[in-house]
Amino acid sequence: MIQKHDASSLHYDFRLEVGGVLRSWAVPKGLSTDPRDKRLAMPTEDHPMDYIDFEGVIPKGQYGGGPVIVWDNGTFENTTTRKGTAIDLAQALDAGHATVWLEGRKLTGGYAITRVATGKDERWLVVKMKDEAADARRNPVGTQPESVLSGRTVEDLVEEDG
Ligand code: MN
């Protein structure tokens, strides 16, 4: 699942269920459907599974204060292989490279996630793989801003919150 989160800066929280928790990355520009786009992803804390349908406004002053919607959700399959052998997703992420096949409401198809820097400034890149779901013109982040659960946007949530 992917949350759109308008905190101190707008970002998309990309979360994959791995070993009973949600492994998470903050992706400032969101995931692209264009294989030429390399989207920066900063790892964040694992989140518990019950966060999977969280929408709401985190109060100002709290960590991550601001509106959150469920921008996309669905199932995924780990497709990581090395030399033709399937690799467990937790192991693949520990090694710094995994591929997944998403079956989301907005995003589908293969994505590669690769660690490009370690340590205090750990950084990953998320890239759409070349398959039938790749589309350089679609721009779902720009054209489909609404929640897949409620149809609301982060702006709607702020208005409702007063
Ligand atoms: Mn966030």
Short mmCIF file of N, CA and C and ligand atoms in Angstrom, two decimals:
data_model
loop_
_atom_site.label_atom_id
_atom_site.label_comp_id
_atom_site.label_asym_id
_atom_site.label_seq_id
_atom_site.Cartn_x
_atom_site.Cartn_y
_atom_site.Cartn_z
N MET A 1 0.84 -1.18 0.00
CA MET A 1 0.00 0.00 0.00
C MET A 1 0.88 1.24 0.00
N ILE A 2 0.25 2.33 -0.46
CA ILE A 2 0.96 3.60 -0.54
C ILE A 2 0.06 4.67 0.06
N GLN A 3 0.59 5.39 1.06
CA GLN A 3 -0.14 6.51 1.61
C GLN A 3 0.42 7.80 1.03
N LYS A 4 -0.47 8.76 0.77
CA LYS A 4 -0.04 10.12 0.45
C LYS A 4 -0.10 10.90 1.75
N HIS A 5 0.99 11.54 2.11
CA HIS A 5 1.15 12.13 3.44
C HIS A 5 1.72 13.53 3.29
N ASP A 6 0.88 14.51 3.62
CA ASP A 6 1.32 15.91 3.50
C ASP A 6 1.80 16.39 4.87
N ALA A 7 3.00 15.96 5.24
CA ALA A 7 3.62 16.36 6.51
C ALA A 7 4.44 17.63 6.28
N SER A 8 5.59 17.76 6.94
CA SER A 8 6.41 18.97 6.73
C SER A 8 6.76 19.11 5.25
N SER A 9 6.90 17.96 4.56
CA SER A 9 6.94 18.01 3.09
C SER A 9 6.09 16.86 2.57
N LEU A 10 5.47 17.07 1.43
CA LEU A 10 4.61 16.06 0.83
C LEU A 10 5.44 14.85 0.39
N HIS A 11 4.94 13.66 0.70
CA HIS A 11 5.62 12.45 0.23
C HIS A 11 4.62 11.31 0.16
N TYR A 12 5.08 10.21 -0.38
CA TYR A 12 4.26 9.00 -0.48
C TYR A 12 4.97 7.91 0.32
N ASP A 13 4.23 7.27 1.24
CA ASP A 13 4.82 6.20 2.05
C ASP A 13 4.51 4.87 1.38
N PHE A 14 5.54 4.27 0.82
CA PHE A 14 5.44 2.99 0.13
C PHE A 14 5.68 1.90 1.16
N ARG A 15 4.69 1.01 1.36
CA ARG A 15 4.79 0.01 2.42
C ARG A 15 4.49 -1.38 1.86
N LEU A 16 5.36 -2.32 2.17
CA LEU A 16 5.22 -3.71 1.74
C LEU A 16 5.18 -4.60 2.96
N GLU A 17 4.22 -5.54 2.96
CA GLU A 17 4.16 -6.49 4.07
C GLU A 17 5.31 -7.49 3.94
N VAL A 18 6.21 -7.45 4.93
CA VAL A 18 7.35 -8.37 4.96
C VAL A 18 7.47 -8.89 6.38
N GLY A 19 7.35 -10.19 6.55
CA GLY A 19 7.52 -10.79 7.88
C GLY A 19 6.56 -10.24 8.92
N GLY A 20 5.33 -9.93 8.52
CA GLY A 20 4.31 -9.51 9.48
C GLY A 20 4.31 -8.05 9.86
N VAL A 21 5.20 -7.27 9.24
CA VAL A 21 5.18 -5.82 9.45
C VAL A 21 5.20 -5.13 8.08
N LEU A 22 4.97 -3.82 8.11
CA LEU A 22 5.01 -3.04 6.87
C LEU A 22 6.39 -2.39 6.75
N ARG A 23 7.24 -2.94 5.87
CA ARG A 23 8.51 -2.28 5.56
C ARG A 23 8.16 -1.01 4.79
N SER A 24 8.83 0.09 5.11
CA SER A 24 8.35 1.39 4.63
C SER A 24 9.47 2.27 4.09
N TRP A 25 9.11 3.02 3.06
CA TRP A 25 9.99 4.03 2.48
C TRP A 25 9.18 5.29 2.20
N ALA A 26 9.77 6.45 2.44
CA ALA A 26 9.14 7.71 2.07
C ALA A 26 9.67 8.13 0.71
N VAL A 27 8.76 8.30 -0.24
CA VAL A 27 9.12 8.59 -1.63
C VAL A 27 8.59 9.99 -1.95
N PRO A 28 9.47 11.01 -1.98
CA PRO A 28 8.97 12.38 -2.14
C PRO A 28 8.10 12.58 -3.39
N LYS A 29 8.50 12.01 -4.53
CA LYS A 29 7.73 12.24 -5.75
C LYS A 29 6.70 11.16 -6.03
N GLY A 30 6.64 10.12 -5.20
CA GLY A 30 5.73 9.01 -5.45
C GLY A 30 6.28 8.08 -6.51
N LEU A 31 5.63 6.93 -6.67
CA LEU A 31 6.09 5.95 -7.65
C LEU A 31 5.60 6.34 -9.05
N SER A 32 6.43 6.07 -10.04
CA SER A 32 6.13 6.43 -11.43
C SER A 32 5.75 5.18 -12.21
N THR A 33 5.05 5.38 -13.32
CA THR A 33 4.80 4.27 -14.25
C THR A 33 5.76 4.33 -15.44
N ASP A 34 6.70 5.27 -15.39
CA ASP A 34 7.67 5.46 -16.47
C ASP A 34 9.00 4.81 -16.07
N PRO A 35 9.43 3.78 -16.79
CA PRO A 35 10.69 3.10 -16.42
C PRO A 35 11.93 4.01 -16.44
N ARG A 36 11.82 5.19 -17.05
CA ARG A 36 12.98 6.09 -17.08
C ARG A 36 13.12 6.88 -15.78
N ASP A 37 12.07 6.89 -14.95
CA ASP A 37 12.11 7.67 -13.70
C ASP A 37 12.72 6.85 -12.58
N LYS A 38 13.74 7.41 -11.94
CA LYS A 38 14.31 6.79 -10.75
C LYS A 38 13.84 7.61 -9.56
N ARG A 39 12.96 7.03 -8.76
CA ARG A 39 12.37 7.79 -7.66
C ARG A 39 13.09 7.49 -6.36
N LEU A 40 13.60 8.56 -5.76
CA LEU A 40 14.30 8.47 -4.48
C LEU A 40 13.36 7.98 -3.39
N ALA A 41 13.86 7.08 -2.53
CA ALA A 41 13.05 6.51 -1.45
C ALA A 41 13.91 6.45 -0.18
N MET A 42 13.44 7.10 0.88
CA MET A 42 14.16 7.06 2.16
C MET A 42 13.49 6.04 3.08
N PRO A 43 14.28 5.09 3.59
CA PRO A 43 13.67 4.10 4.48
C PRO A 43 13.15 4.77 5.75
N THR A 44 11.99 4.31 6.21
CA THR A 44 11.43 4.79 7.47
C THR A 44 11.11 3.57 8.34
N GLU A 45 10.66 3.83 9.56
CA GLU A 45 10.39 2.75 10.50
C GLU A 45 9.37 1.76 9.95
N ASP A 46 9.55 0.47 10.28
CA ASP A 46 8.50 -0.51 10.02
C ASP A 46 7.23 -0.03 10.71
N HIS A 47 6.09 -0.28 10.07
CA HIS A 47 4.82 0.06 10.69
C HIS A 47 4.03 -1.23 10.93
N PRO A 48 3.18 -1.25 11.98
CA PRO A 48 2.37 -2.45 12.23
C PRO A 48 1.31 -2.63 11.14
N MET A 49 0.89 -3.87 10.95
CA MET A 49 -0.06 -4.19 9.88
C MET A 49 -1.36 -3.40 9.98
N ASP A 50 -1.76 -3.01 11.21
CA ASP A 50 -3.05 -2.32 11.31
C ASP A 50 -2.99 -0.88 10.79
N TYR A 51 -1.81 -0.44 10.38
CA TYR A 51 -1.68 0.89 9.77
C TYR A 51 -2.14 0.88 8.32
N ILE A 52 -2.47 -0.30 7.81
CA ILE A 52 -2.68 -0.51 6.37
C ILE A 52 -3.88 0.26 5.82
N ASP A 53 -4.85 0.61 6.68
CA ASP A 53 -5.99 1.38 6.19
C ASP A 53 -6.13 2.72 6.90
N PHE A 54 -5.02 3.23 7.44
CA PHE A 54 -5.09 4.50 8.18
C PHE A 54 -5.23 5.70 7.25
N GLU A 55 -6.28 6.46 7.50
CA GLU A 55 -6.44 7.78 6.90
C GLU A 55 -6.82 8.73 8.01
N GLY A 56 -6.34 9.94 7.94
CA GLY A 56 -6.73 10.93 8.93
C GLY A 56 -5.72 12.05 8.99
N VAL A 57 -5.94 12.95 9.91
CA VAL A 57 -5.04 14.09 10.06
C VAL A 57 -4.25 13.89 11.36
N ILE A 58 -2.95 13.70 11.22
CA ILE A 58 -2.07 13.61 12.39
C ILE A 58 -1.91 15.03 12.93
N PRO A 59 -2.17 15.23 14.24
CA PRO A 59 -2.14 16.60 14.77
C PRO A 59 -0.80 17.30 14.55
N LYS A 60 -0.90 18.60 14.32
CA LYS A 60 0.30 19.44 14.20
C LYS A 60 1.12 19.29 15.48
N GLY A 61 2.44 19.29 15.35
CA GLY A 61 3.30 19.17 16.53
C GLY A 61 3.69 17.72 16.80
N GLN A 62 2.82 16.77 16.37
CA GLN A 62 3.22 15.36 16.47
C GLN A 62 4.11 15.01 15.28
N TYR A 63 4.91 13.94 15.48
CA TYR A 63 5.76 13.47 14.38
C TYR A 63 4.88 13.13 13.18
N GLY A 64 5.22 13.67 12.01
CA GLY A 64 4.44 13.39 10.80
C GLY A 64 3.12 14.13 10.75
N GLY A 65 3.00 15.22 11.52
CA GLY A 65 1.75 15.97 11.54
C GLY A 65 1.30 16.39 10.15
N GLY A 66 0.00 16.14 9.86
CA GLY A 66 -0.55 16.47 8.55
C GLY A 66 -1.49 15.37 8.07
N PRO A 67 -2.19 15.61 6.96
CA PRO A 67 -3.17 14.64 6.46
C PRO A 67 -2.52 13.43 5.78
N VAL A 68 -3.16 12.27 5.94
CA VAL A 68 -2.72 11.00 5.34
C VAL A 68 -3.92 10.35 4.66
N ILE A 69 -3.78 9.96 3.41
CA ILE A 69 -4.80 9.12 2.75
C ILE A 69 -4.14 7.85 2.23
N VAL A 70 -4.97 6.83 2.02
CA VAL A 70 -4.49 5.61 1.37
C VAL A 70 -4.58 5.85 -0.13
N TRP A 71 -3.45 6.16 -0.73
CA TRP A 71 -3.42 6.54 -2.14
C TRP A 71 -3.55 5.33 -3.06
N ASP A 72 -3.01 4.19 -2.62
CA ASP A 72 -3.15 2.95 -3.40
C ASP A 72 -3.04 1.76 -2.45
N ASN A 73 -3.70 0.67 -2.82
CA ASN A 73 -3.50 -0.55 -2.05
C ASN A 73 -3.76 -1.76 -2.94
N GLY A 74 -3.44 -2.92 -2.42
CA GLY A 74 -3.60 -4.14 -3.19
C GLY A 74 -2.65 -5.21 -2.69
N THR A 75 -2.40 -6.16 -3.55
CA THR A 75 -1.51 -7.26 -3.19
C THR A 75 -0.21 -7.13 -3.98
N PHE A 76 0.78 -7.89 -3.59
CA PHE A 76 2.02 -7.91 -4.37
C PHE A 76 2.67 -9.28 -4.24
N GLU A 77 3.56 -9.52 -5.17
CA GLU A 77 4.32 -10.78 -5.16
C GLU A 77 5.80 -10.43 -5.21
N ASN A 78 6.58 -11.12 -4.41
CA ASN A 78 8.03 -10.97 -4.48
C ASN A 78 8.52 -11.72 -5.71
N THR A 79 9.22 -11.03 -6.60
CA THR A 79 9.71 -11.67 -7.83
C THR A 79 11.24 -11.69 -7.88
N THR A 80 11.87 -11.44 -6.73
CA THR A 80 13.33 -11.34 -6.71
C THR A 80 13.98 -12.70 -6.97
N THR A 81 14.92 -12.70 -7.90
CA THR A 81 15.70 -13.92 -8.16
C THR A 81 17.18 -13.55 -8.23
N ARG A 82 18.00 -14.52 -7.95
CA ARG A 82 19.44 -14.34 -8.18
C ARG A 82 19.94 -15.61 -8.84
N LYS A 83 20.55 -15.44 -10.00
CA LYS A 83 21.03 -16.59 -10.80
C LYS A 83 19.93 -17.63 -10.97
N GLY A 84 18.71 -17.14 -11.23
CA GLY A 84 17.60 -18.03 -11.52
C GLY A 84 16.92 -18.64 -10.32
N THR A 85 17.39 -18.30 -9.11
CA THR A 85 16.80 -18.85 -7.89
C THR A 85 16.01 -17.77 -7.16
N ALA A 86 14.81 -18.12 -6.72
CA ALA A 86 13.98 -17.17 -5.98
C ALA A 86 14.65 -16.80 -4.66
N ILE A 87 14.60 -15.52 -4.31
CA ILE A 87 15.20 -15.03 -3.06
C ILE A 87 14.07 -14.52 -2.15
N ASP A 88 14.11 -14.92 -0.92
CA ASP A 88 13.18 -14.44 0.11
C ASP A 88 13.22 -12.91 0.17
N LEU A 89 12.06 -12.29 0.32
CA LEU A 89 12.01 -10.82 0.24
C LEU A 89 12.79 -10.13 1.37
N ALA A 90 12.67 -10.64 2.58
CA ALA A 90 13.42 -10.03 3.70
C ALA A 90 14.93 -10.10 3.42
N GLN A 91 15.38 -11.24 2.92
CA GLN A 91 16.82 -11.40 2.59
C GLN A 91 17.22 -10.47 1.46
N ALA A 92 16.35 -10.38 0.45
CA ALA A 92 16.65 -9.52 -0.70
C ALA A 92 16.79 -8.07 -0.24
N LEU A 93 15.88 -7.61 0.62
CA LEU A 93 15.94 -6.22 1.10
C LEU A 93 17.18 -6.01 1.97
N ASP A 94 17.53 -7.00 2.79
CA ASP A 94 18.76 -6.90 3.57
C ASP A 94 19.97 -6.75 2.66
N ALA A 95 19.91 -7.44 1.50
CA ALA A 95 21.02 -7.37 0.55
C ALA A 95 20.95 -6.11 -0.32
N GLY A 96 19.84 -5.38 -0.25
CA GLY A 96 19.76 -4.09 -0.92
C GLY A 96 19.17 -4.08 -2.30
N HIS A 97 18.51 -5.17 -2.71
CA HIS A 97 17.84 -5.14 -4.02
C HIS A 97 16.72 -6.16 -4.05
N ALA A 98 15.54 -5.71 -4.47
CA ALA A 98 14.40 -6.62 -4.61
C ALA A 98 13.55 -6.17 -5.79
N THR A 99 12.81 -7.11 -6.35
CA THR A 99 11.79 -6.77 -7.33
C THR A 99 10.47 -7.33 -6.86
N VAL A 100 9.43 -6.56 -7.10
CA VAL A 100 8.08 -6.97 -6.69
C VAL A 100 7.12 -6.74 -7.86
N TRP A 101 6.07 -7.55 -7.89
CA TRP A 101 4.99 -7.35 -8.86
C TRP A 101 3.79 -6.84 -8.08
N LEU A 102 3.36 -5.61 -8.40
CA LEU A 102 2.25 -5.00 -7.69
C LEU A 102 0.94 -5.28 -8.41
N GLU A 103 -0.08 -5.55 -7.61
CA GLU A 103 -1.45 -5.62 -8.13
C GLU A 103 -2.27 -4.63 -7.32
N GLY A 104 -2.00 -3.34 -7.53
CA GLY A 104 -2.70 -2.29 -6.82
C GLY A 104 -3.89 -1.79 -7.62
N ARG A 105 -4.61 -0.86 -7.02
CA ARG A 105 -5.74 -0.25 -7.73
C ARG A 105 -5.22 0.74 -8.77
N LYS A 106 -4.13 1.42 -8.46
CA LYS A 106 -3.55 2.39 -9.39
C LYS A 106 -2.28 1.88 -10.04
N LEU A 107 -1.42 1.25 -9.25
CA LEU A 107 -0.12 0.81 -9.77
C LEU A 107 -0.10 -0.71 -9.91
N THR A 108 0.33 -1.17 -11.06
CA THR A 108 0.46 -2.60 -11.29
C THR A 108 1.80 -2.87 -11.98
N GLY A 109 2.18 -4.14 -11.97
CA GLY A 109 3.39 -4.54 -12.69
C GLY A 109 4.63 -4.53 -11.82
N GLY A 110 5.75 -4.70 -12.47
CA GLY A 110 7.00 -4.88 -11.76
C GLY A 110 7.64 -3.57 -11.35
N TYR A 111 8.20 -3.57 -10.13
CA TYR A 111 9.00 -2.45 -9.64
C TYR A 111 10.27 -3.01 -9.02
N ALA A 112 11.36 -2.32 -9.24
CA ALA A 112 12.63 -2.68 -8.61
C ALA A 112 12.94 -1.66 -7.53
N ILE A 113 13.40 -2.13 -6.39
CA ILE A 113 13.81 -1.23 -5.30
C ILE A 113 15.24 -1.59 -4.91
N THR A 114 16.11 -0.59 -4.96
CA THR A 114 17.54 -0.83 -4.84
C THR A 114 18.18 0.20 -3.90
N ARG A 115 18.95 -0.30 -2.95
CA ARG A 115 19.66 0.60 -2.03
C ARG A 115 20.87 1.19 -2.75
N VAL A 116 20.99 2.51 -2.70
CA VAL A 116 22.11 3.16 -3.39
C VAL A 116 23.05 3.87 -2.44
N ALA A 117 22.66 4.01 -1.17
CA ALA A 117 23.55 4.59 -0.16
C ALA A 117 23.18 4.00 1.18
N THR A 118 24.19 3.76 2.01
CA THR A 118 23.95 3.15 3.32
C THR A 118 24.34 4.13 4.42
N GLY A 119 24.10 3.72 5.66
CA GLY A 119 24.48 4.55 6.80
C GLY A 119 23.40 5.56 7.15
N LYS A 120 23.83 6.67 7.73
CA LYS A 120 22.91 7.68 8.24
C LYS A 120 22.03 8.24 7.13
N ASP A 121 22.59 8.34 5.93
CA ASP A 121 21.83 8.88 4.80
C ASP A 121 21.44 7.78 3.83
N GLU A 122 20.93 6.66 4.38
CA GLU A 122 20.53 5.54 3.53
C GLU A 122 19.50 5.99 2.50
N ARG A 123 19.72 5.59 1.27
CA ARG A 123 18.84 5.98 0.17
C ARG A 123 18.59 4.78 -0.72
N TRP A 124 17.36 4.70 -1.23
CA TRP A 124 17.00 3.68 -2.20
C TRP A 124 16.42 4.37 -3.43
N LEU A 125 16.35 3.63 -4.52
CA LEU A 125 15.65 4.10 -5.71
C LEU A 125 14.56 3.08 -6.06
N VAL A 126 13.38 3.58 -6.42
CA VAL A 126 12.28 2.73 -6.87
C VAL A 126 12.05 3.03 -8.35
N VAL A 127 12.11 1.98 -9.15
CA VAL A 127 12.02 2.16 -10.60
C VAL A 127 11.00 1.18 -11.19
N LYS A 128 10.13 1.70 -12.06
CA LYS A 128 9.19 0.83 -12.78
C LYS A 128 9.96 -0.05 -13.74
N MET A 129 9.64 -1.33 -13.77
CA MET A 129 10.28 -2.24 -14.72
C MET A 129 9.52 -2.19 -16.05
N LYS A 130 10.21 -2.60 -17.11
CA LYS A 130 9.60 -2.55 -18.45
C LYS A 130 8.69 -3.76 -18.63
N ASP A 131 7.39 -3.50 -18.57
CA ASP A 131 6.42 -4.57 -18.78
C ASP A 131 5.14 -3.93 -19.31
N GLU A 132 4.07 -4.70 -19.40
CA GLU A 132 2.85 -4.16 -20.02
C GLU A 132 2.19 -3.05 -19.20
N ALA A 133 2.58 -2.92 -17.93
CA ALA A 133 2.01 -1.86 -17.10
C ALA A 133 2.83 -0.57 -17.15
N ALA A 134 3.99 -0.61 -17.81
CA ALA A 134 4.81 0.59 -17.94
C ALA A 134 4.10 1.57 -18.87
N ASP A 135 4.11 2.86 -18.50
CA ASP A 135 3.43 3.87 -19.31
C ASP A 135 4.06 5.22 -19.00
N ALA A 136 4.82 5.74 -19.94
CA ALA A 136 5.57 6.98 -19.71
C ALA A 136 4.65 8.19 -19.58
N ARG A 137 3.40 8.10 -20.07
CA ARG A 137 2.54 9.28 -20.08
C ARG A 137 1.49 9.28 -18.97
N ARG A 138 1.36 8.20 -18.23
CA ARG A 138 0.19 8.07 -17.35
C ARG A 138 0.21 9.00 -16.13
N ASN A 139 1.33 9.15 -15.48
CA ASN A 139 1.48 10.06 -14.34
C ASN A 139 0.37 9.93 -13.30
N PRO A 140 0.20 8.76 -12.67
CA PRO A 140 -0.90 8.58 -11.70
C PRO A 140 -0.81 9.50 -10.48
N VAL A 141 0.41 9.85 -10.08
CA VAL A 141 0.56 10.76 -8.93
C VAL A 141 -0.09 12.12 -9.26
N GLY A 142 0.06 12.55 -10.49
CA GLY A 142 -0.50 13.84 -10.89
C GLY A 142 -1.99 13.79 -11.19
N THR A 143 -2.46 12.69 -11.78
CA THR A 143 -3.84 12.67 -12.28
C THR A 143 -4.82 11.93 -11.38
N GLN A 144 -4.33 11.16 -10.40
CA GLN A 144 -5.22 10.40 -9.52
C GLN A 144 -4.87 10.68 -8.06
N PRO A 145 -5.16 11.89 -7.58
CA PRO A 145 -4.72 12.26 -6.24
C PRO A 145 -5.57 11.68 -5.10
N GLU A 146 -6.68 11.03 -5.43
CA GLU A 146 -7.66 10.67 -4.39
C GLU A 146 -7.35 9.34 -3.72
N SER A 147 -7.93 9.19 -2.54
CA SER A 147 -7.83 7.94 -1.77
C SER A 147 -8.56 6.81 -2.48
N VAL A 148 -7.97 5.61 -2.46
CA VAL A 148 -8.67 4.44 -3.02
C VAL A 148 -9.69 3.91 -2.01
N LEU A 149 -9.67 4.37 -0.77
CA LEU A 149 -10.64 3.92 0.23
C LEU A 149 -11.85 4.84 0.30
N SER A 150 -11.63 6.14 0.27
CA SER A 150 -12.71 7.10 0.54
C SER A 150 -12.96 8.06 -0.60
N GLY A 151 -12.10 8.10 -1.59
CA GLY A 151 -12.24 9.07 -2.68
C GLY A 151 -11.79 10.47 -2.30
N ARG A 152 -11.35 10.66 -1.05
CA ARG A 152 -10.97 12.00 -0.60
C ARG A 152 -9.50 12.30 -0.92
N THR A 153 -9.21 13.58 -1.02
CA THR A 153 -7.82 14.01 -1.22
C THR A 153 -7.26 14.49 0.12
N VAL A 154 -5.95 14.71 0.20
CA VAL A 154 -5.37 15.25 1.44
C VAL A 154 -5.95 16.64 1.72
N GLU A 155 -6.27 17.38 0.67
CA GLU A 155 -6.87 18.72 0.85
C GLU A 155 -8.27 18.59 1.47
N ASP A 156 -9.05 17.59 1.02
CA ASP A 156 -10.39 17.35 1.61
C ASP A 156 -10.26 17.09 3.11
N LEU A 157 -9.28 16.27 3.49
CA LEU A 157 -9.12 15.93 4.91
C LEU A 157 -8.82 17.16 5.75
N VAL A 158 -7.98 18.04 5.22
CA VAL A 158 -7.62 19.26 5.96
C VAL A 158 -8.86 20.13 6.12
N GLU A 159 -9.66 20.25 5.05
CA GLU A 159 -10.90 21.05 5.13
C GLU A 159 -11.87 20.49 6.17
N GLU A 160 -12.05 19.16 6.13
CA GLU A 160 -12.98 18.53 7.07
C GLU A 160 -12.51 18.70 8.51
N ASP A 161 -11.17 18.72 8.66
CA ASP A 161 -10.58 18.81 10.00
C ASP A 161 -10.73 20.23 10.56
N GLY A 162 -11.03 21.18 9.69
CA GLY A 162 -11.17 22.59 10.11
C GLY A 162 -9.82 23.18 10.33
MN MN B 1 4.94 9.62 6.01
#
